[in-house]
Coordinates of C-alpha atoms and ligand atoms in Angstrom, one line a residue:
X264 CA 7.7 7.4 -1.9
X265 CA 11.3 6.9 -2.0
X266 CA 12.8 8.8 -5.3
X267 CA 13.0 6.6 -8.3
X268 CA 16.5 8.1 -9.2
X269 CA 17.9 6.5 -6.1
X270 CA 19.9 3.2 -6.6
X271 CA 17.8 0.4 -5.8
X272 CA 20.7 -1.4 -4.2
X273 CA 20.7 1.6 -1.6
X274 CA 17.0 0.7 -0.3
X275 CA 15.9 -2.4 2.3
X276 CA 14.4 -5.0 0.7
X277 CA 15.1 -8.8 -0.5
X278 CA 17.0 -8.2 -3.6
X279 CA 15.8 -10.3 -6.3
X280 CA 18.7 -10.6 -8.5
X281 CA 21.0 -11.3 -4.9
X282 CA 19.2 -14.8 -4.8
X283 CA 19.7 -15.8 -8.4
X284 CA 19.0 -16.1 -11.7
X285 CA 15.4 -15.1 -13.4
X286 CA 15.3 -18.7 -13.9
X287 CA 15.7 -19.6 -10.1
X288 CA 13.6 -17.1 -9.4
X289 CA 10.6 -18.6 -11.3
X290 CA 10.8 -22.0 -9.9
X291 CA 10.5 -20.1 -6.6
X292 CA 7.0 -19.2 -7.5
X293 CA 4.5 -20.9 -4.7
X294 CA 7.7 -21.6 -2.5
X295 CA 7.4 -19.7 1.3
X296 CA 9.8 -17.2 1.9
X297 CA 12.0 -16.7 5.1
X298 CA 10.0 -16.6 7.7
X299 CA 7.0 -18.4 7.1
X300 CA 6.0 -21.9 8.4
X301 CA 6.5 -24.9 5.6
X302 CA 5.0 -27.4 7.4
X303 CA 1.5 -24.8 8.3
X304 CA 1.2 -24.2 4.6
X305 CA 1.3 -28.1 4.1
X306 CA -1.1 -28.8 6.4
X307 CA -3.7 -26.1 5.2
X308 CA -3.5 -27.7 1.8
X309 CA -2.5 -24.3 0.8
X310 CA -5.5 -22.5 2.1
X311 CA -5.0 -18.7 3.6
X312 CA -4.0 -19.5 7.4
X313 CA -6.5 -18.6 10.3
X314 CA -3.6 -16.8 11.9
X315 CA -0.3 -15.6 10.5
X316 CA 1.3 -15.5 7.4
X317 CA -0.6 -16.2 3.8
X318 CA 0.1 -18.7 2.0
X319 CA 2.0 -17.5 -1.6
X320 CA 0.3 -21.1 -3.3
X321 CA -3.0 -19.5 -1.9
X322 CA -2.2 -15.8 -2.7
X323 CA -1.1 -16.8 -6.2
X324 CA -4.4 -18.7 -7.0
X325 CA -6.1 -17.4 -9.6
X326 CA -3.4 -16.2 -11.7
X327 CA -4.1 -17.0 -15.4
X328 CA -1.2 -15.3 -17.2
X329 CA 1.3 -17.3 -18.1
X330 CA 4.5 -15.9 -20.3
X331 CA 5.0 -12.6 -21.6
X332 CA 2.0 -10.4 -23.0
X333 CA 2.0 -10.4 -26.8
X334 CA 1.3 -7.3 -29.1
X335 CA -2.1 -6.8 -29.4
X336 CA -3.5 -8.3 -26.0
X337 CA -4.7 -5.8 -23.3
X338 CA -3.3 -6.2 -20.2
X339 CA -5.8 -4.3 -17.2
X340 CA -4.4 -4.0 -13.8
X341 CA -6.3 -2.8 -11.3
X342 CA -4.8 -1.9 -7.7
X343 CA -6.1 -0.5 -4.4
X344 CA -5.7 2.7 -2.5
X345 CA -4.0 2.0 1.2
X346 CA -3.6 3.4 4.7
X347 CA -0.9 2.9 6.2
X348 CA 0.3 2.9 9.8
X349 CA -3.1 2.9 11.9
X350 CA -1.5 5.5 13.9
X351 CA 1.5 3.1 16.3
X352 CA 2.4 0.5 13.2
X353 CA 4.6 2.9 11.4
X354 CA 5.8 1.6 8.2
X355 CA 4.3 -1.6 9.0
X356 CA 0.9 -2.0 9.2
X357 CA -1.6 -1.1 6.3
X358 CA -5.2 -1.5 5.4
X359 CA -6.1 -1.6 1.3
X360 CA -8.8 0.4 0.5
X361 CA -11.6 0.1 -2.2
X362 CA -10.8 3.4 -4.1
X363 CA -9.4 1.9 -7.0
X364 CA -5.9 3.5 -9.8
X365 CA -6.8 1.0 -13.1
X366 CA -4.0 0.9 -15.9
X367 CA -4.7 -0.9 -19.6
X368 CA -1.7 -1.2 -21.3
X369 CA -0.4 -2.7 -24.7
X370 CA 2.5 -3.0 -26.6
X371 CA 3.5 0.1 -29.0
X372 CA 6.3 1.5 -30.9
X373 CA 6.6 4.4 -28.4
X374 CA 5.8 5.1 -24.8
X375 CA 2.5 6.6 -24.7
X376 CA 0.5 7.3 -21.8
X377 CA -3.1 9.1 -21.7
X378 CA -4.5 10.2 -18.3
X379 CA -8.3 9.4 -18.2
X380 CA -8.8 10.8 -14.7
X381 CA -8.2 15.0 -14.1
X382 CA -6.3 14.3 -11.2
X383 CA -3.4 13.0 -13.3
X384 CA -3.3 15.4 -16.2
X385 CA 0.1 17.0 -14.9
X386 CA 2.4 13.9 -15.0
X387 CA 4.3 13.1 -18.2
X388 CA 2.8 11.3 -20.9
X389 CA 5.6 9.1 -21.9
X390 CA 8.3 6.9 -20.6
X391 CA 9.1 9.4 -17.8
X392 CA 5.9 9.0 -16.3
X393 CA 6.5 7.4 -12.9
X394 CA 4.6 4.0 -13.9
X395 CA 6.5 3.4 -16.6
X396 CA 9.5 4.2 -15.0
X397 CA 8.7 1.8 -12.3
X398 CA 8.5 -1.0 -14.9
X399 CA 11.4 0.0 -16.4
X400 CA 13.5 -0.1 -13.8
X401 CA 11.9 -3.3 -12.4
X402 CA 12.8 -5.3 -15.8
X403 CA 16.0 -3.8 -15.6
X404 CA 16.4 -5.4 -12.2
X405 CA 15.7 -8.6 -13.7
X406 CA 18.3 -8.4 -16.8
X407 CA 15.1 -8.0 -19.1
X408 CA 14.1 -5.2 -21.8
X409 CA 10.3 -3.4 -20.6
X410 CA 8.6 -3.0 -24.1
X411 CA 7.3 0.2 -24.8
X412 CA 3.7 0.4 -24.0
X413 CA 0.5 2.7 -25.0
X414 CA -1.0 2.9 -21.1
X415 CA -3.7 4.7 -20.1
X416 CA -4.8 5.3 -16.4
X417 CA -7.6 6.2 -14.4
X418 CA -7.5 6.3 -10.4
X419 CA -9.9 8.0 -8.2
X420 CA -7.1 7.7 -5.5
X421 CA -6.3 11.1 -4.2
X422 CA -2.7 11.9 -4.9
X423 CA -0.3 13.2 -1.9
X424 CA -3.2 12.9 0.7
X425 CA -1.9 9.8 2.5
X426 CA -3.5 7.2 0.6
X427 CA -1.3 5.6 -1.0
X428 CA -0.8 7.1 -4.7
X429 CA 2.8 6.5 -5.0
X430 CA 2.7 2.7 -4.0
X431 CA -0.4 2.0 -6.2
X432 CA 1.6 3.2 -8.9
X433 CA 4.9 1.2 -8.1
X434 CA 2.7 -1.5 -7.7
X435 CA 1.1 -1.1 -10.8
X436 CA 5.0 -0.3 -12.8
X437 CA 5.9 -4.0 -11.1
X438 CA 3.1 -5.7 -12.4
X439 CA 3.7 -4.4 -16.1
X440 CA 7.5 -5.5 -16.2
X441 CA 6.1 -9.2 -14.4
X442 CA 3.5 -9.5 -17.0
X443 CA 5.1 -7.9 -20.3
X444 CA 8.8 -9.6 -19.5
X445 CA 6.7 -12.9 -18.1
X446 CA 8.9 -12.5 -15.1
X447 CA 6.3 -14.8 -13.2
X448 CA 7.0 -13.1 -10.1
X449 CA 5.2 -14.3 -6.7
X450 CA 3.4 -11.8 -4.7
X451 CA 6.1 -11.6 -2.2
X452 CA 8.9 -11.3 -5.0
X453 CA 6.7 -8.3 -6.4
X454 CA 6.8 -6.9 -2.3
X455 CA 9.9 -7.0 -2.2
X456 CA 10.9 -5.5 -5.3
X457 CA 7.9 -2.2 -4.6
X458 CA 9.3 -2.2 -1.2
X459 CA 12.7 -1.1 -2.8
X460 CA 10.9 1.8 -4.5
X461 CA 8.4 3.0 -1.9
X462 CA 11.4 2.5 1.0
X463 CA 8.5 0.9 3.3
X464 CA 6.4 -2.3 3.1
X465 CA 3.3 -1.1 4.8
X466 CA 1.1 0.4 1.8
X467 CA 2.6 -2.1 -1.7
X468 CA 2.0 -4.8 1.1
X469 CA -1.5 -3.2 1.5
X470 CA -2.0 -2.8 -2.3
X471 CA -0.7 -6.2 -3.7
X472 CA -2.2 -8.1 -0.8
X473 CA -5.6 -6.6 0.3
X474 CA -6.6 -6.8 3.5
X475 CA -4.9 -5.5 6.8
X476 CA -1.3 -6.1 6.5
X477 CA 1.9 -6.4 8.8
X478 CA 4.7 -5.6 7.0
X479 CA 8.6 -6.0 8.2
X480 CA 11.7 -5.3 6.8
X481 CA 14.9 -7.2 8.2
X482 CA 18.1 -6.5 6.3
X483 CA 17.3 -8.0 2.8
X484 CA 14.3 -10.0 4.1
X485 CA 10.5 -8.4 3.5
X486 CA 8.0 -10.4 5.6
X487 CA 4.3 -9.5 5.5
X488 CA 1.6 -11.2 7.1
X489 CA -2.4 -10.3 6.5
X490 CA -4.8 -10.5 9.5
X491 CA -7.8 -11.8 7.7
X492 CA -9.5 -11.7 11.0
X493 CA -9.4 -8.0 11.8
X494 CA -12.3 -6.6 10.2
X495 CA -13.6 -2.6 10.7
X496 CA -14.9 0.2 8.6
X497 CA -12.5 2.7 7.3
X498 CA -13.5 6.4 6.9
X499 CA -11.0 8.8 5.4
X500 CA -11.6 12.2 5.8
X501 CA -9.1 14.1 2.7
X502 CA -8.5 17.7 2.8
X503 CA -8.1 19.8 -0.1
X504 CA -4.5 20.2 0.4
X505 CA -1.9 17.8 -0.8
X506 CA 1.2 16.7 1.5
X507 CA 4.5 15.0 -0.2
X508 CA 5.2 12.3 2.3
X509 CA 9.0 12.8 1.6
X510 CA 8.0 16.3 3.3
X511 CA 6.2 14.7 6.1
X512 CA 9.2 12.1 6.5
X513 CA 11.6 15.3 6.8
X514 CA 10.0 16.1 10.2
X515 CA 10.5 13.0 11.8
X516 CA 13.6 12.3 14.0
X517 CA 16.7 10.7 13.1
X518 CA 17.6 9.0 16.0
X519 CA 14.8 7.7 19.2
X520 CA 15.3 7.5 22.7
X521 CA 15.6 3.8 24.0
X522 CA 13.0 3.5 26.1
X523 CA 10.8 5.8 24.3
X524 CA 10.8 2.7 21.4
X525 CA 10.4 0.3 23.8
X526 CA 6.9 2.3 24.8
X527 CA 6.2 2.9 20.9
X528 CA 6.6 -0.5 20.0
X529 CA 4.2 -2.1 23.0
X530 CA 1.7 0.5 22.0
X531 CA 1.8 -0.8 18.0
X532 CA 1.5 -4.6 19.8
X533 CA -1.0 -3.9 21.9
X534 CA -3.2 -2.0 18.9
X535 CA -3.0 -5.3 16.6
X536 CA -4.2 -7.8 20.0
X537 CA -7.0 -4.7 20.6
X538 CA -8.0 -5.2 16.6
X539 CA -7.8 -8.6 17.0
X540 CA -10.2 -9.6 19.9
X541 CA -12.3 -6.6 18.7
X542 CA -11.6 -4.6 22.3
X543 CA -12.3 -1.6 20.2
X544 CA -12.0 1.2 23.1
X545 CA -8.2 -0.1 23.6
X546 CA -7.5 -0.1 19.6
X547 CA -8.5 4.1 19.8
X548 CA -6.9 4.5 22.7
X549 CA -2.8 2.5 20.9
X550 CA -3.9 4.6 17.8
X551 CA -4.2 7.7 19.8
X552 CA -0.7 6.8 21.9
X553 CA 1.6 6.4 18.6
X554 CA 4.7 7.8 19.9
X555 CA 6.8 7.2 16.4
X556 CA 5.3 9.8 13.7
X557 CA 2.0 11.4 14.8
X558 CA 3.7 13.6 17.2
X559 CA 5.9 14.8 15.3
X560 CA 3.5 15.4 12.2
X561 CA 0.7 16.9 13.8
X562 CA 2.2 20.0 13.4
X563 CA 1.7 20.1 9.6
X564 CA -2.1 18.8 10.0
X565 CA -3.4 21.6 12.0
X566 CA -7.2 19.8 12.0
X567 CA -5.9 16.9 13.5
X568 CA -7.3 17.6 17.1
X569 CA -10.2 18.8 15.9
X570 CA -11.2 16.2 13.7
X571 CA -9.9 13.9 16.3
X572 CA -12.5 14.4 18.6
X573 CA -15.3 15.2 16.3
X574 CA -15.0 11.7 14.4
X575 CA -15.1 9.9 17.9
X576 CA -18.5 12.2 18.8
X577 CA -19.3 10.7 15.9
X578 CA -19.1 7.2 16.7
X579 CA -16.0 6.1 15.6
X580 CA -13.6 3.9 17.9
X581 CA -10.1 5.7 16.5
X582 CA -8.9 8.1 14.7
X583 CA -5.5 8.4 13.1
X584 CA -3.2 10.5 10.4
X585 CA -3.4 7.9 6.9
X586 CA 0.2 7.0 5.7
X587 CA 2.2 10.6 6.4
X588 CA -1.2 12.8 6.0
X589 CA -3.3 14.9 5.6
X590 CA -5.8 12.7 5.3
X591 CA -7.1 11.3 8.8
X592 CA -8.0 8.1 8.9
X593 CA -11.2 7.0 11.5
X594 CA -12.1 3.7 12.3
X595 CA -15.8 2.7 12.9
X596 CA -16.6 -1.3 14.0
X597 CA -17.9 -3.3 11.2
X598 CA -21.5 -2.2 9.5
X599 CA -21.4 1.5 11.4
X600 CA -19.1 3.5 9.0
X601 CA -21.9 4.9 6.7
X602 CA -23.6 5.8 10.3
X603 CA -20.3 7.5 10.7
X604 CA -19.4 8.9 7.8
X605 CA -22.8 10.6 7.7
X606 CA -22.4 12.4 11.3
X607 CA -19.2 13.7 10.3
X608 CA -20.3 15.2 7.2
X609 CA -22.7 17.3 9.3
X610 CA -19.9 18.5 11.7
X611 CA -17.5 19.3 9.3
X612 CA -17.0 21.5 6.2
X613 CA -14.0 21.8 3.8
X614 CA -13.1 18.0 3.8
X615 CA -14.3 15.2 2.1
X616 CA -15.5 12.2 3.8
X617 CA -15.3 8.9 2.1
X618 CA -17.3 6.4 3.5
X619 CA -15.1 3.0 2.4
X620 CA -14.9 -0.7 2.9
X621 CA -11.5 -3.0 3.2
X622 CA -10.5 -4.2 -0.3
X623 CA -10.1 -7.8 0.5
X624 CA -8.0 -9.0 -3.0
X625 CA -5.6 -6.5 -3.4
X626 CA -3.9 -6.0 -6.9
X627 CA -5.1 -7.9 -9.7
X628 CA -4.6 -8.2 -13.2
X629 CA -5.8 -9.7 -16.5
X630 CA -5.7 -9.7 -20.3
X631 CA -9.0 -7.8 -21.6
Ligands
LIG88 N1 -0.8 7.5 -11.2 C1 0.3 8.2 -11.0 N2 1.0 8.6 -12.1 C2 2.2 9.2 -11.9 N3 2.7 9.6 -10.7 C3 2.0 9.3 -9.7 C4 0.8 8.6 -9.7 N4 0.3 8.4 -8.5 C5 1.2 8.9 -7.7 N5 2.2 9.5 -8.3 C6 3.3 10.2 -7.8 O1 3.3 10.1 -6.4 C7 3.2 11.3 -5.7 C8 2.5 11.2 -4.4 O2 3.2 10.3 -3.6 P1 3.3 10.5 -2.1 O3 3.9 11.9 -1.8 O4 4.1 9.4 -1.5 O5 1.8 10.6 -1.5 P2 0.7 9.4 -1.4 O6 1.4 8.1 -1.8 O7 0.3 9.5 0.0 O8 -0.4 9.8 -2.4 C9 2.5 12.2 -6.7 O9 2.8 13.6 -6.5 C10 3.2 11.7 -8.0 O10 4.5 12.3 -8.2
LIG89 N1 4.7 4.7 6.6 C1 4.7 5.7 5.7 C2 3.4 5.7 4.9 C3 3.3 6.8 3.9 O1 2.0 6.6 3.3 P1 1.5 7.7 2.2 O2 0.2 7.2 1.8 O3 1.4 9.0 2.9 O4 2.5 7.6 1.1 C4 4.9 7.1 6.4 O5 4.2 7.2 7.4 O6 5.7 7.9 6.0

């Protein structure tokens, strides 16, 4: 997570306000973005493509809210956990999981917000909790004023653990400025705009999207693109122990070696083709062969190793550090992660092992 006090001007990203007024940027809605093929999405009638980017008409389906939220309506949003990385796709590729942060939120004359899970019981309770900071500065971003709300917030998303806490919330802040301040925002505008925050597309992309995501940054452009077709069954073993990912970011290097990157990059390739045509041997061996964070990290996840080899004595095809860590991330092929899950509870104590599925939808959100 990238800190909030930061200027949002200083962070990657496509700057909303850089491409026009709100007004523009509504009439934007269902439009591709840079990137993406016009004349596909015409042809597919709008449907998710096969292969490549999704559609925003098709991603944006479903959508009933139209303006602003008035006082008195409940607005629920409801936004997955993510992994990001897969071990090679550093700050690019992410998988939403189905472990679930859920926010209900109405108008008030004060910022209120009451924790309903134990896990969030430290955080502040009004309008310096990171949410509603996050929608804050996201309305401000647009020239509008962010109402103050009564929110409450469950989320059985473990926090600092590498699984993506910090971007569920951003994701959730963004979606209370769109809907309270009817920004009408597309998914990719609300990308962009949690991109800024979190500093990386890989886990918002995960979270607003669902499903396994490649996400880019290129100057002020954020691409993503979800791979409907690569299907597995994600374990996540969480320790006890929580680790910032600014912390885990502090151990990486500054600068890489030329050729080295060349290497790093062919290995991320050549995990997404392994995913893709299901060669599952080859995925674990790219997600082993990350050259751009997990050697440098393992150092501050002394199980690693361990676990490494016991989840693949278990069954499953790769094994990998979720987001910045702790938490390792296994992979099992589709229908044998329970199998999985359950041989690794036997081998190891101390962790817990959540047996999960891919969330397919990603955030949603609708007046209760
Ligand atoms: N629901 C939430 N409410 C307030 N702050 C949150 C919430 N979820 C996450 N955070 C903030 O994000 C931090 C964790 O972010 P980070 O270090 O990026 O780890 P991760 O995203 O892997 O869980 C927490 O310590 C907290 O400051
Ligand atoms: N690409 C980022 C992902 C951080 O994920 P998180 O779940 O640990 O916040 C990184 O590797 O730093």
């Amino acid at each position: 997570m990238r800190g909030i006090e930061e200027p949002l001007a200083a962070a990657g990203g496509r700057n909303p306000l850089a491409e026009g007024t709100m007004k523009e940027a509504a009439t934007e809605k269902g439009e591709p973005l840079a990137g993406e093929s016009r004349s596909a999405l015409a042809a597919e009638g709008g449907k998710p493509l096969a292969a490549g980017s999704r559609s925003p008409l098709a991603a944006e389906r479903g959508k009933t809210l139209a303006a602003a939220i008035r006082r008195g309506q409940v607005l629920s949003v409801k936004v997955p956990a993510s992994s990001a990385n897969l071990g090679p796709g550093f700050d690019s590729l992410g998988v939403a999981l189905n472990l679930y942060m859920e926010v209900h939120a109405e108008i008030s004359d004060k910022w209120e917000v009451v924790p309903l899970s134990d896990s969030l019981a430290g955080f502040p309770v009004d309008e310096k909790n990171f949410i509603c900071q996050i929608a804050i500065q996201t309305a401000e971003l647009y020239k509008q004023a962010m109402p103050s709300l009564h929110v409450s917030v469950k989320s059985d998303i473990p926090l600092a653990r590498g699984l993506g806490s910090s971007a569920a919330a951003i994701v959730a802040g963004v979606e209370l400025a769109n809907e309270f301040c009817g920004l009408q925002l597309t998914r990719y505008e609300k990308l962009a705009v949690a991109t800024r925050f979190e500093g990386h597309p890989d886990n918002a992309g995960a979270s607003l999207f669902g499903g396994v995501v490649v996400g880019s940054q290129t100057g002020d452009e954020v691409d993503l693109t979800v791979l409907d077709q690569v299907q597995f069954d994600p374990i996540l073993a969480v320790p006890k122990q929580e680790l910032l990912t600014e912390t885990s970011r502090d151990v990486l290097p500054t600068v890489m070696d030329y050729q080295r990157s060349v290497q790093a990059s062919a290995v991320a390739n050549q995990l997404l083709a392994a995913l893709m045509i299901k060669n599952w041997p080859l995925a674990g061996k790219m997600m082993a062969a990350d050259l751009f964070h997990q050697p440098y990290r393992k150092a501050l996840v002394p199980f690693f190793e361990e676990l490494q080899e016991k989840a693949i004595q278990s069954g499953a095809f790769g094994v990998a550090l979720s987001g910045a860590g702790p938490s390792i991330l296994c992979l099992a092929q589709p229908g044998r992660g329970e199998e999985v899950a359950e041989k690794l509870r036997q081998r190891l104590v101390g962790m817990e092992i959540f047996s999960l599925k891919i969330d397919q939808d990603g955030c949603r959100s609708s007046i209760i």
